[in-house]
Coordinates of C-alpha atoms in Angstrom, one line a residue:
M1 CA -52.5 -49.5 -25.8
A2 CA -49.7 -52.2 -26.1
G3 CA -47.6 -49.9 -23.7
F4 CA -50.7 -49.7 -21.0
K5 CA -50.9 -53.4 -21.0
L6 CA -52.3 -54.4 -17.5
L7 CA -54.2 -50.8 -17.2
T8 CA -56.4 -51.8 -20.2
S9 CA -56.9 -55.1 -19.1
P10 CA -60.6 -56.1 -17.5
I11 CA -60.4 -57.6 -14.0
K12 CA -62.9 -58.8 -11.7
I13 CA -64.1 -57.6 -8.3
A14 CA -66.5 -60.6 -7.2
N15 CA -68.7 -61.4 -9.9
M16 CA -68.7 -57.5 -11.5
E17 CA -66.3 -57.5 -14.2
L18 CA -64.5 -54.3 -15.5
R19 CA -63.1 -53.8 -18.8
N20 CA -60.3 -52.1 -17.3
R21 CA -58.3 -51.7 -14.0
M22 CA -58.9 -47.9 -13.7
I23 CA -61.3 -46.3 -11.1
M24 CA -62.9 -43.0 -10.7
P25 CA -62.8 -42.7 -7.0
P26 CA -65.7 -41.5 -4.9
M27 CA -65.2 -37.4 -4.9
V28 CA -67.6 -35.1 -2.8
T29 CA -69.4 -32.5 -5.6
N30 CA -71.7 -30.5 -4.4
F31 CA -73.5 -30.8 -7.3
A32 CA -76.7 -32.5 -6.0
Y33 CA -79.6 -30.8 -4.7
E34 CA -79.5 -29.7 -1.0
D35 CA -82.2 -32.5 -0.1
G36 CA -79.4 -34.7 -1.7
S37 CA -81.2 -35.9 -5.2
V38 CA -79.8 -36.5 -8.2
T39 CA -79.1 -33.5 -10.6
D40 CA -78.9 -32.7 -14.4
T41 CA -75.2 -31.7 -13.6
F42 CA -74.7 -34.8 -11.3
R43 CA -75.9 -36.6 -13.6
A44 CA -73.9 -35.3 -16.4
Y45 CA -70.6 -35.7 -14.6
H46 CA -70.8 -38.7 -14.2
E47 CA -71.5 -40.1 -17.6
A48 CA -68.6 -37.8 -19.5
R49 CA -66.4 -40.0 -17.2
A50 CA -68.2 -43.7 -18.6
K51 CA -68.1 -42.4 -21.8
G52 CA -64.9 -41.1 -21.4
G53 CA -63.9 -45.0 -20.7
V54 CA -63.2 -45.9 -17.0
G55 CA -64.1 -48.8 -15.8
L56 CA -65.8 -48.5 -12.8
I57 CA -67.6 -45.2 -11.3
I58 CA -67.7 -44.8 -7.6
V59 CA -70.4 -42.5 -6.8
E60 CA -69.3 -39.7 -3.9
A61 CA -70.4 -40.5 -0.6
S62 CA -73.5 -40.8 0.4
N63 CA -75.0 -40.1 3.5
V64 CA -77.4 -43.4 4.8
H65 CA -79.1 -40.8 7.4
P66 CA -79.2 -36.8 7.3
L67 CA -77.3 -36.5 10.2
G68 CA -74.5 -38.2 8.2
K69 CA -74.4 -35.5 5.7
G70 CA -70.9 -34.3 5.0
F71 CA -71.5 -30.8 2.6
P72 CA -74.0 -28.7 2.0
N73 CA -75.5 -30.3 -1.6
E74 CA -74.1 -34.2 -1.2
V75 CA -76.1 -37.0 -2.6
A76 CA -78.2 -39.3 -0.9
I77 CA -78.8 -42.8 -0.3
F78 CA -80.7 -42.3 3.1
S79 CA -84.7 -42.9 2.3
D80 CA -86.2 -44.8 -1.0
R81 CA -88.0 -41.7 -2.4
F82 CA -83.8 -40.9 -4.2
I83 CA -84.4 -44.1 -6.2
P84 CA -85.3 -42.5 -8.9
G85 CA -82.5 -40.1 -9.7
L86 CA -80.1 -42.7 -9.0
R87 CA -81.4 -45.8 -11.6
S88 CA -81.3 -42.7 -14.2
L89 CA -77.4 -42.1 -13.0
I90 CA -77.3 -45.5 -13.2
D91 CA -78.7 -45.5 -17.0
A92 CA -76.4 -43.0 -18.1
V93 CA -73.2 -44.4 -16.7
H94 CA -74.5 -48.2 -18.0
A95 CA -74.9 -46.5 -21.6
H96 CA -71.9 -45.9 -22.0
G97 CA -69.9 -49.6 -20.5
A98 CA -69.2 -48.4 -17.3
K99 CA -69.6 -50.2 -14.1
I100 CA -70.3 -47.8 -11.3
A101 CA -71.3 -48.2 -7.2
I102 CA -71.9 -46.4 -4.6
Q103 CA -70.6 -45.2 -1.4
L104 CA -72.1 -45.6 1.9
F105 CA -71.3 -42.9 4.5
H106 CA -71.7 -41.1 7.6
A107 CA -69.5 -38.1 8.5
G108 CA -69.8 -38.2 12.1
R109 CA -68.2 -35.6 14.2
Q110 CA -66.6 -34.2 10.0
T111 CA -69.5 -31.7 9.7
T112 CA -70.9 -29.0 11.0
S113 CA -74.4 -28.4 12.6
R114 CA -75.0 -25.4 10.1
V115 CA -75.0 -28.3 7.2
T116 CA -77.0 -30.8 9.3
G117 CA -78.9 -28.9 11.2
H118 CA -77.7 -30.7 14.7
P119 CA -74.6 -31.0 16.6
P120 CA -72.3 -33.8 14.8
L121 CA -72.5 -37.0 16.2
A122 CA -69.2 -39.1 17.4
P123 CA -67.3 -42.4 19.0
S124 CA -66.9 -39.5 21.7
P125 CA -66.9 -36.0 22.0
I126 CA -63.8 -35.2 20.7
T127 CA -63.9 -31.2 18.9
D128 CA -62.5 -31.2 15.0
P129 CA -59.9 -28.9 15.0
V130 CA -61.1 -28.6 11.4
T131 CA -64.8 -27.4 12.1
G132 CA -63.8 -26.7 15.2
E133 CA -67.9 -28.0 16.6
L134 CA -67.4 -30.0 20.1
P135 CA -69.6 -33.4 18.4
R136 CA -72.1 -35.6 20.5
E137 CA -71.4 -38.6 21.5
L138 CA -73.3 -41.7 20.0
T139 CA -75.1 -43.7 22.8
K140 CA -75.6 -47.8 21.9
E141 CA -79.4 -47.4 20.8
E142 CA -77.5 -44.8 17.9
I143 CA -75.1 -46.9 16.5
A144 CA -77.8 -49.7 16.3
G145 CA -79.6 -47.7 14.3
L146 CA -77.3 -46.9 11.9
V147 CA -76.0 -50.3 11.2
K148 CA -79.5 -50.4 10.2
D149 CA -79.1 -47.7 8.1
F150 CA -76.4 -49.0 6.5
G151 CA -78.3 -52.1 5.8
K152 CA -81.2 -50.2 3.8
A153 CA -79.3 -47.8 1.7
A154 CA -77.6 -50.8 0.6
T155 CA -80.4 -52.1 -0.3
R156 CA -81.6 -49.0 -2.1
A157 CA -78.5 -49.1 -3.8
K158 CA -79.2 -52.6 -5.4
A159 CA -82.7 -52.0 -5.7
A160 CA -81.6 -49.0 -8.3
G161 CA -79.4 -50.7 -9.5
F162 CA -75.8 -50.1 -8.7
D163 CA -73.3 -53.2 -9.5
A164 CA -71.7 -52.5 -6.4
V165 CA -71.3 -50.1 -3.4
E166 CA -68.1 -49.1 -1.0
I167 CA -68.4 -48.1 2.8
H168 CA -66.2 -45.5 3.6
C169 CA -64.2 -45.9 6.3
A170 CA -61.5 -44.1 5.8
H171 CA -60.8 -40.4 6.0
G172 CA -61.6 -39.3 9.5
Y173 CA -65.9 -39.6 8.8
L174 CA -67.4 -41.7 11.3
L175 CA -67.0 -45.0 10.9
C176 CA -63.2 -44.1 10.9
E177 CA -63.5 -42.3 14.0
F178 CA -64.4 -45.3 15.5
L179 CA -61.5 -46.9 13.9
S180 CA -58.9 -44.5 15.3
P181 CA -57.4 -44.2 18.7
H182 CA -56.6 -40.8 17.9
T183 CA -60.8 -39.7 18.3
N184 CA -61.8 -43.1 19.9
R185 CA -61.9 -42.8 23.7
R186 CA -65.2 -45.3 24.4
T187 CA -64.8 -47.4 27.5
D188 CA -67.2 -49.7 26.3
E189 CA -67.3 -52.8 24.1
Y190 CA -67.1 -50.2 20.8
G191 CA -63.8 -48.7 21.9
G192 CA -60.1 -49.6 23.1
T193 CA -58.9 -52.5 21.8
L194 CA -58.6 -52.6 17.9
D195 CA -61.5 -55.7 17.8
N196 CA -64.1 -53.4 20.3
R197 CA -62.6 -50.2 17.4
M198 CA -63.7 -52.7 14.8
R199 CA -66.9 -54.0 16.3
F200 CA -69.1 -51.1 14.2
P201 CA -67.9 -51.2 11.3
L202 CA -67.8 -54.6 11.0
E203 CA -71.2 -54.9 12.4
I204 CA -72.6 -52.1 9.7
L205 CA -70.7 -54.7 7.0
R206 CA -72.5 -57.9 8.1
A207 CA -75.8 -55.5 7.3
V208 CA -74.4 -54.7 4.2
R209 CA -73.7 -58.1 3.3
Q210 CA -77.0 -59.8 4.4
A211 CA -78.9 -56.9 2.6
V212 CA -77.7 -56.7 -0.4
G213 CA -76.5 -61.0 -0.5
P214 CA -73.3 -63.1 -0.6
D215 CA -72.6 -62.9 -4.6
Y216 CA -73.1 -58.9 -4.7
P217 CA -69.8 -56.7 -4.9
V218 CA -68.9 -54.9 -1.2
L219 CA -66.2 -52.6 -1.0
A220 CA -64.3 -50.7 1.8
R221 CA -62.0 -47.3 1.7
I222 CA -59.5 -47.4 4.7
S223 CA -57.2 -44.8 6.0
A224 CA -54.5 -47.6 6.4
D225 CA -52.4 -44.6 8.2
E226 CA -53.3 -41.8 9.5
K227 CA -50.2 -39.6 9.3
M228 CA -50.6 -38.4 12.6
P229 CA -49.7 -39.5 16.5
G230 CA -52.2 -41.2 18.1
G231 CA -54.0 -42.2 15.0
I232 CA -54.2 -45.2 12.6
T233 CA -50.8 -46.3 11.9
L234 CA -50.0 -48.5 9.0
E235 CA -49.5 -51.6 11.0
E236 CA -53.4 -51.6 12.6
G237 CA -54.4 -50.7 8.9
K238 CA -53.3 -54.2 7.6
T239 CA -54.7 -55.7 10.4
M240 CA -58.2 -54.0 9.6
A241 CA -57.9 -55.1 5.8
K242 CA -56.7 -58.5 6.7
R243 CA -60.1 -58.7 9.1
F244 CA -62.7 -57.2 6.3
E245 CA -61.5 -59.4 3.9
Q246 CA -61.9 -62.7 6.4
E247 CA -65.6 -60.7 7.1
G248 CA -66.2 -60.7 3.0
I249 CA -65.0 -57.4 1.4
D250 CA -64.7 -58.4 -2.0
A251 CA -61.8 -55.6 -2.4
I252 CA -60.0 -53.0 -0.5
H253 CA -59.4 -49.0 -1.7
V254 CA -56.6 -48.1 0.6
S255 CA -56.0 -44.1 1.1
A256 CA -55.3 -42.2 4.3
G257 CA -55.4 -39.7 6.8
L258 CA -58.2 -37.5 8.3
Y259 CA -59.2 -34.1 8.2
E260 CA -55.9 -32.6 10.6
T261 CA -53.7 -34.3 8.4
A262 CA -55.8 -33.6 4.9
S263 CA -52.9 -32.7 3.3
W264 CA -52.3 -36.4 2.5
V265 CA -56.4 -37.3 2.3
I266 CA -56.1 -35.2 -1.0
Q267 CA -52.3 -34.3 -1.9
P268 CA -51.4 -31.2 -3.3
L269 CA -48.2 -31.3 -5.4
S270 CA -46.0 -30.8 -3.1
R271 CA -46.4 -34.3 -2.4
P272 CA -45.1 -36.5 -4.7
R273 CA -47.0 -38.5 -7.3
G274 CA -47.9 -42.4 -6.4
C275 CA -47.2 -40.8 -2.3
L276 CA -49.8 -43.4 -0.9
V277 CA -48.8 -46.8 -3.2
D278 CA -46.3 -47.7 -0.2
L279 CA -49.6 -48.3 1.6
A280 CA -51.4 -49.9 -0.8
E281 CA -48.5 -52.4 -1.4
E282 CA -48.1 -53.3 2.2
V283 CA -52.0 -53.9 2.6
K284 CA -51.6 -56.0 -0.8
R285 CA -49.1 -58.6 1.3
V286 CA -52.0 -59.1 3.7
V287 CA -54.8 -59.8 1.4
S288 CA -55.9 -62.4 -1.3
I289 CA -58.7 -59.7 -2.7
P290 CA -58.0 -56.9 -4.9
V291 CA -57.0 -53.6 -3.6
I292 CA -56.9 -50.1 -4.9
A293 CA -54.4 -47.8 -4.7
V294 CA -54.8 -44.1 -5.1
G295 CA -52.8 -40.9 -4.4
R296 CA -51.9 -38.2 -6.6
I297 CA -51.7 -40.6 -9.8
N298 CA -51.9 -38.9 -12.8
D299 CA -49.7 -40.6 -15.1
P300 CA -50.8 -43.7 -17.1
E301 CA -47.1 -45.2 -16.8
L302 CA -46.4 -44.5 -13.2
A303 CA -50.4 -46.6 -12.9
E304 CA -49.0 -49.2 -15.4
R305 CA -45.8 -49.7 -13.6
I306 CA -47.5 -50.1 -10.2
L307 CA -49.6 -52.5 -11.7
A308 CA -46.6 -54.6 -13.3
E309 CA -45.2 -54.6 -9.9
G310 CA -47.9 -55.8 -7.8
K311 CA -48.4 -53.3 -5.9
A312 CA -52.1 -52.8 -6.2
D313 CA -55.0 -54.6 -8.6
L314 CA -56.8 -51.4 -9.9
I315 CA -55.3 -47.2 -10.1
A316 CA -57.9 -45.1 -8.5
F317 CA -57.8 -42.0 -10.7
G318 CA -59.0 -39.0 -9.3
R319 CA -58.2 -35.5 -9.5
A320 CA -57.0 -36.9 -13.0
L321 CA -60.7 -37.4 -13.9
L322 CA -61.6 -34.3 -13.6
A323 CA -58.6 -32.7 -15.5
D324 CA -59.1 -35.3 -18.1
E325 CA -62.7 -37.1 -18.7
D326 CA -61.5 -38.7 -21.2
L327 CA -58.1 -40.1 -20.2
P328 CA -58.7 -44.0 -19.9
K329 CA -60.1 -44.0 -23.7
K330 CA -56.3 -41.6 -24.3
V331 CA -54.6 -44.8 -22.6
T332 CA -56.4 -47.8 -23.9
E333 CA -56.3 -45.5 -27.7
G334 CA -52.9 -44.5 -28.0
R335 CA -53.6 -40.8 -27.1
A336 CA -51.7 -40.7 -23.6
H337 CA -49.3 -37.6 -24.8
E338 CA -52.7 -36.0 -25.3
I339 CA -54.0 -36.4 -21.6
R340 CA -54.5 -33.8 -19.6
R341 CA -53.1 -34.1 -16.3
C342 CA -54.3 -33.0 -13.2
I343 CA -51.4 -30.3 -11.4
A344 CA -52.8 -30.9 -7.8
C345 CA -53.5 -27.5 -7.2
C346 CA -56.4 -28.0 -5.2
Q347 CA -57.6 -25.0 -6.2
A348 CA -60.6 -25.2 -8.0
C349 CA -62.2 -28.4 -6.5
I350 CA -61.0 -29.2 -3.1
D351 CA -60.8 -25.5 -1.7
E352 CA -64.2 -25.0 -3.2
L353 CA -65.2 -27.9 -1.9
F354 CA -64.3 -26.7 1.8
A355 CA -65.9 -23.7 1.3
E356 CA -68.6 -25.5 0.8
H357 CA -69.4 -24.5 -2.4
R358 CA -69.3 -26.9 -6.1
I359 CA -65.8 -28.2 -7.5
G360 CA -64.8 -27.6 -10.5
C361 CA -61.1 -28.2 -12.3
T362 CA -58.5 -25.6 -12.9
V363 CA -56.7 -27.2 -15.8
N364 CA -61.0 -28.4 -17.2
A365 CA -63.1 -25.9 -17.2
R366 CA -65.8 -28.3 -18.1
A367 CA -65.7 -30.8 -15.0
G368 CA -68.9 -29.9 -14.2
Y369 CA -69.6 -27.9 -16.9
E370 CA -70.3 -30.1 -18.8
R371 CA -74.2 -29.2 -20.3
Q372 CA -73.2 -25.8 -20.7
F373 CA -69.5 -26.7 -22.0
P374 CA -70.5 -29.7 -24.6
M375 CA -67.9 -29.2 -27.3
T376 CA -70.4 -29.3 -30.0
K377 CA -69.3 -28.0 -33.7
A378 CA -70.0 -23.6 -33.8
P379 CA -73.3 -23.3 -36.1
T380 CA -71.0 -21.3 -38.2
S381 CA -67.0 -21.2 -38.9
R382 CA -65.1 -17.8 -38.0
K383 CA -61.7 -16.5 -37.7
V384 CA -60.5 -15.8 -34.6
L385 CA -57.8 -14.0 -33.6
V386 CA -56.7 -14.9 -30.0
V387 CA -53.9 -11.9 -28.4
G388 CA -51.8 -13.5 -25.9
G389 CA -50.5 -17.2 -25.2
G390 CA -50.8 -17.9 -21.5
P391 CA -52.7 -19.9 -20.2
A392 CA -56.3 -17.5 -21.3
G393 CA -55.3 -17.6 -24.8
M394 CA -54.2 -21.3 -25.5
E395 CA -56.9 -22.8 -24.1
A396 CA -59.7 -19.9 -26.2
A397 CA -57.7 -20.8 -28.9
R398 CA -58.0 -25.2 -28.5
V399 CA -61.9 -25.0 -27.5
S400 CA -62.6 -22.0 -30.5
A401 CA -60.7 -24.3 -33.0
M402 CA -62.6 -28.1 -31.8
R403 CA -65.8 -26.1 -32.6
G404 CA -64.4 -25.9 -36.2
H405 CA -63.3 -21.8 -36.2
K406 CA -60.2 -20.9 -37.8
V407 CA -58.0 -19.9 -35.5
T408 CA -54.9 -17.7 -35.4
L409 CA -52.6 -17.0 -32.0
W410 CA -50.4 -13.8 -31.7
E411 CA -47.3 -13.8 -28.9
K412 CA -45.7 -10.9 -28.4
T413 CA -42.6 -13.0 -26.5
A414 CA -40.3 -16.3 -27.4
D415 CA -42.8 -18.4 -25.8
L416 CA -45.8 -19.4 -25.2
G417 CA -47.0 -20.0 -21.1
G418 CA -47.7 -16.5 -20.0
Q419 CA -47.5 -16.4 -16.5
L420 CA -47.6 -21.1 -16.3
P421 CA -44.1 -20.8 -16.7
L422 CA -43.4 -18.5 -13.9
A423 CA -45.8 -20.5 -11.5
A424 CA -43.5 -23.9 -12.2
A425 CA -41.0 -22.4 -11.5
S426 CA -41.7 -21.9 -7.8
P427 CA -40.2 -24.3 -5.5
Q428 CA -42.0 -27.7 -4.9
K429 CA -44.7 -26.5 -8.7
D430 CA -43.2 -28.1 -11.7
E431 CA -46.6 -30.3 -12.2
I432 CA -47.6 -27.2 -13.5
G433 CA -45.6 -27.1 -16.7
T434 CA -47.6 -30.0 -18.1
F435 CA -50.3 -27.8 -18.4
N436 CA -48.8 -25.8 -20.2
D437 CA -46.6 -28.3 -22.3
F438 CA -50.5 -29.7 -22.7
L439 CA -52.5 -26.4 -24.3
A440 CA -48.8 -26.0 -26.7
R441 CA -49.1 -29.4 -27.6
E442 CA -52.6 -29.0 -28.6
M443 CA -51.6 -25.7 -30.5
Q444 CA -49.8 -28.0 -32.8
R445 CA -52.0 -30.6 -33.0
L446 CA -55.6 -28.8 -34.2
G447 CA -53.6 -27.0 -36.6
I448 CA -53.6 -23.5 -34.9
R449 CA -51.7 -21.1 -36.8
V450 CA -49.1 -19.4 -33.6
H451 CA -47.6 -16.2 -34.4
L452 CA -45.1 -15.4 -31.9
N453 CA -42.7 -12.3 -30.7
K454 CA -45.7 -10.6 -32.4
E455 CA -47.4 -7.7 -31.1
A456 CA -50.9 -6.9 -31.3
T457 CA -51.8 -3.0 -32.5
V458 CA -55.6 -1.8 -34.0
E459 CA -53.7 -1.4 -37.5
A460 CA -52.5 -4.9 -37.4
I461 CA -55.5 -6.6 -36.5
R462 CA -57.7 -4.9 -38.7
T463 CA -54.8 -6.0 -41.5
E464 CA -55.7 -9.6 -40.2
K465 CA -59.2 -9.2 -40.8
P466 CA -60.9 -11.4 -38.3
D467 CA -64.8 -11.6 -37.2
I468 CA -63.9 -11.9 -33.5
V469 CA -60.6 -10.9 -31.4
V470 CA -60.4 -12.5 -27.4
V471 CA -57.9 -10.8 -26.0
A472 CA -56.1 -12.5 -23.3
T473 CA -53.0 -10.6 -22.1
G474 CA -52.6 -11.3 -19.0
A475 CA -50.8 -8.6 -16.4
R476 CA -47.9 -7.3 -15.4
P477 CA -46.8 -7.4 -11.9
A478 CA -48.3 -4.7 -10.1
A479 CA -45.3 -1.6 -8.2
V480 CA -45.4 0.1 -5.1
E481 CA -45.7 3.4 -4.9
V482 CA -42.5 4.7 -2.2
P483 CA -39.9 6.6 -1.4
G484 CA -37.0 4.7 -3.1
A485 CA -39.0 2.2 -5.4
D486 CA -37.2 2.9 -8.2
R487 CA -33.3 1.8 -6.9
K488 CA -30.9 -0.9 -8.9
N489 CA -31.5 -3.1 -5.4
V490 CA -35.5 -3.2 -6.1
V491 CA -36.3 -5.7 -8.6
K492 CA -39.8 -7.9 -9.5
S493 CA -40.9 -11.4 -8.3
W494 CA -41.6 -12.6 -11.4
D495 CA -37.7 -11.4 -12.7
V496 CA -36.4 -13.8 -9.5
L497 CA -38.1 -16.7 -10.5
T498 CA -37.2 -16.5 -13.9
G499 CA -33.3 -15.9 -12.9
N500 CA -34.0 -12.7 -14.8
A501 CA -32.3 -11.0 -11.7
K502 CA -30.1 -11.3 -9.8
V503 CA -30.7 -10.8 -5.3
G504 CA -28.1 -10.4 -2.7
K505 CA -27.5 -12.5 0.4
K506 CA -30.0 -10.5 2.2
V507 CA -33.2 -10.0 0.6
A508 CA -37.0 -8.2 1.6
V509 CA -39.9 -9.7 0.1
I510 CA -42.5 -7.2 0.2
G511 CA -45.7 -8.6 -0.3
G512 CA -46.9 -12.3 1.8
G513 CA -49.5 -13.7 -0.4
L514 CA -49.0 -17.1 -2.8
V515 CA -45.9 -15.2 -4.9
G516 CA -44.1 -13.9 -2.0
C517 CA -44.1 -16.6 0.2
E518 CA -42.5 -19.2 -2.8
V519 CA -40.5 -16.5 -3.8
A520 CA -39.2 -16.1 -0.3
E521 CA -39.0 -19.8 -0.6
F522 CA -37.2 -20.0 -3.8
L523 CA -34.5 -17.9 -2.6
A524 CA -33.8 -19.7 0.8
E525 CA -33.7 -23.1 -0.6
K526 CA -30.7 -21.5 -2.7
G527 CA -29.2 -19.9 0.6
H528 CA -30.6 -16.6 0.9
E529 CA -31.6 -14.9 4.0
A530 CA -35.2 -13.8 3.3
T531 CA -37.7 -11.5 5.0
I532 CA -41.4 -11.4 4.3
V533 CA -42.9 -7.6 4.7
E534 CA -47.1 -8.6 4.8
M535 CA -49.3 -5.4 5.1
L536 CA -52.4 -8.2 6.1
P537 CA -52.3 -9.4 9.4
R538 CA -51.0 -13.0 8.1
I539 CA -49.3 -14.0 5.0
G540 CA -50.8 -16.2 2.9
T541 CA -54.6 -15.2 2.6
D542 CA -55.1 -16.1 -0.5
I543 CA -53.1 -19.6 -0.1
G544 CA -56.0 -22.6 -0.2
P545 CA -56.1 -24.7 3.3
L546 CA -53.9 -27.6 1.7
V547 CA -51.0 -26.2 0.2
G548 CA -50.9 -23.2 2.6
P549 CA -49.4 -25.3 5.9
L550 CA -46.9 -27.2 4.1
L551 CA -45.5 -24.2 2.7
F552 CA -45.8 -22.6 5.8
D553 CA -44.3 -25.7 7.7
R554 CA -41.2 -25.0 4.7
L555 CA -41.2 -21.0 5.3
E556 CA -40.5 -22.3 8.7
K557 CA -38.2 -24.5 8.2
H558 CA -36.2 -22.0 5.9
N559 CA -35.8 -19.9 8.8
V560 CA -37.1 -17.2 6.5
K561 CA -38.4 -14.6 9.2
I562 CA -41.8 -13.1 8.6
I563 CA -43.3 -9.6 9.6
T564 CA -46.8 -9.2 9.8
G565 CA -49.6 -5.7 9.7
A566 CA -46.8 -3.8 8.5
K567 CA -47.1 -1.4 5.3
L568 CA -44.3 -0.6 3.4
T569 CA -43.4 3.4 3.8
G570 CA -40.0 3.1 2.0
I571 CA -37.0 1.6 0.6
G572 CA -33.4 2.4 1.1
E573 CA -29.6 1.7 0.3
R574 CA -29.3 -1.1 2.3
N575 CA -33.0 -0.7 4.8
I576 CA -36.5 -0.8 4.2
S577 CA -39.2 1.9 6.5
Y578 CA -42.3 0.1 7.2
E579 CA -45.7 1.4 9.8
K580 CA -47.0 -0.2 12.0
D581 CA -49.2 -0.7 15.0
G582 CA -49.1 3.5 14.3
K583 CA -45.4 3.4 14.6
T584 CA -43.0 3.3 11.8
E585 CA -40.3 0.7 12.1
T586 CA -36.7 0.4 9.7
L587 CA -35.1 -2.6 8.9
D588 CA -31.5 -2.4 8.0
D589 CA -28.8 -4.6 6.0
F590 CA -30.8 -5.8 3.2
D591 CA -28.7 -6.6 -0.1
S592 CA -32.0 -6.8 -2.2
V593 CA -36.0 -5.9 -2.3
V594 CA -37.9 -8.2 -4.2
I595 CA -42.0 -6.4 -4.6
A596 CA -43.8 -9.1 -4.6
V597 CA -47.6 -7.1 -4.2
G598 CA -49.6 -8.4 -7.1
S599 CA -50.2 -7.6 -10.5
T600 CA -52.1 -5.4 -12.7
P601 CA -53.9 -6.1 -16.0
E602 CA -52.5 -5.4 -19.6
D603 CA -54.9 -3.7 -20.7
S604 CA -53.6 -1.3 -23.3
L605 CA -55.0 -3.3 -26.5
A606 CA -58.7 -3.7 -24.6
N607 CA -58.7 -0.6 -24.2
Q608 CA -57.4 0.6 -27.9
L609 CA -59.9 -2.0 -29.1
E610 CA -63.0 0.1 -27.4
G611 CA -65.2 2.0 -29.8
S612 CA -63.5 0.3 -32.3
G613 CA -65.6 -1.9 -34.3
I614 CA -64.2 -4.6 -33.7
D615 CA -66.5 -7.5 -32.1
H616 CA -64.0 -8.9 -29.4
Y617 CA -63.7 -10.2 -25.8
V618 CA -61.4 -10.0 -22.9
I619 CA -60.6 -12.8 -20.8
G620 CA -58.3 -13.5 -18.0
D621 CA -55.8 -11.5 -16.2
A622 CA -56.1 -9.0 -19.2
S623 CA -60.0 -8.0 -17.9
R624 CA -59.0 -9.1 -14.0
P625 CA -55.7 -10.9 -12.7
R626 CA -57.0 -13.8 -10.8
R627 CA -55.8 -17.4 -11.0
I628 CA -55.9 -19.6 -13.5
T629 CA -59.2 -21.4 -12.3
H630 CA -61.2 -18.2 -13.8
A631 CA -58.2 -17.6 -16.9
V632 CA -59.4 -21.1 -18.4
Y633 CA -63.1 -20.9 -17.3
E634 CA -63.9 -17.9 -19.4
A635 CA -61.5 -19.1 -22.2
M636 CA -63.9 -22.2 -22.3
R637 CA -66.8 -19.7 -22.0
V638 CA -65.9 -17.2 -24.4
A639 CA -65.0 -20.0 -27.5
H640 CA -68.7 -21.4 -26.0
E641 CA -70.2 -18.1 -27.2
I642 CA -68.2 -17.3 -30.6

């Protein structure tokens, strides 16, 4: 704790005192019922983070009007009927010493008629390029009605027992749409100058303040910079912050972006840690109220430094608290080295949310499944043998040990990690290595007996005499069945990333999925001339909407050539042939060919165990190659079944 004196120190926002400066910001979960009411899952998820020691939880964007709903199972506050459920949530959080606020929200044009049943609403009829729908322009009468709706929602929040409210003026949703010259083209008193564009949010602030009284904490979240031409600039963001303070806002939560620049709203791992702190610092220069910094802050050392340098007063740990609900407790108790850090992969959280699914976490299968995976001791301690030291195997070993089982792990290579070091070797993805480090440390902390260079056979397993075997043997690179695939100039993508294979100057990468794109970038960064050949109509079909555009931009910057709709038919000494549009074509002058067409299960042990009489589970890629998310979830599930 001595190393985090500021982060663990109390602070006041208005008259609300927080036990520390660690904030859980609003993150839509899709855990609520379809009508917007609180579920047991929603409550348990927040309770776990309150128990984990966070100072303040700000509940996700909560729609103040049915047409303001942004996601199918988003929590709502537009009716008194939601108060009992919200009160049960508040009581669960308060029981563990945390404060709790709720974010008042209207999605504006950043929703769809599929979600609300009506056309989206906006200050101006400008199609959102992400949702693809043309919104209807709000009338002045509707604007006045929404001002009242926000005020009524604030009344409900206070009546339910929330300690504060936050007004959502960020990320391209309705209030931000009014603030931004990019989305507000009105010619009446609600458009044009910044003063006019601020009129609607300020009317809402006044209505909220009137509803809750002068002493009740009211926060505002802003996009201080929309990170796009024609959008809100930092100078405007600072002016907005000053005006909000003058009008009675008690704290400013400084973020950035809108859907069109979504990688600034939710930053993937190619964005550096703390990438929005400079915005918080600039806002803090012009206001005297507390400033909350956000933006891929997953490291308490970074958080403490931000506070020590006076760049912000509080730190929002968003996805970091998805990854480890006990992060604040570990910081406070001097166990920061035990934190499971967010790797900013976006796969189980934001990618799933944008697909209108419930969120989860790649590195923490309990996120959203706290009730299903309570981490309680098993009724009987059993002898568990885990075969495979990748993410599935280490997570199965970790959770099994925490539940009281005697665990041994066998790994056939000299190192733990499976494909995690491979993934971390890809450009811009070294953050993934922190998950491997965490799991490896947990093996030691929990006293799990780890045997490296240990090949598992049925005979060896029988000698070990385990009660349960968990097969987590992973996958191997898939091969291509074409003439020439066995040539010396043909190598596997995995060997390229790990440095076990050398390639020439000009390289053809066969496969344009995530691995193929990353290998092409990896090679291009090292001065190779790379060409991606993909049989599908486009590359990157397995890449998420935040990671993909940034990766594609980098490929373009590195002059990586891309051929799509091309099915490989042969590999020559210095050329490849493929079929495209019914014709066979040839590309010449390649020194090397890299195969990146996916992977296949390493399932020989699993097959041998069938019918052996040995009680076993098969998890992760050994069952079916997928993402880290699936491997970790299956490991958690199986460890709770043992």
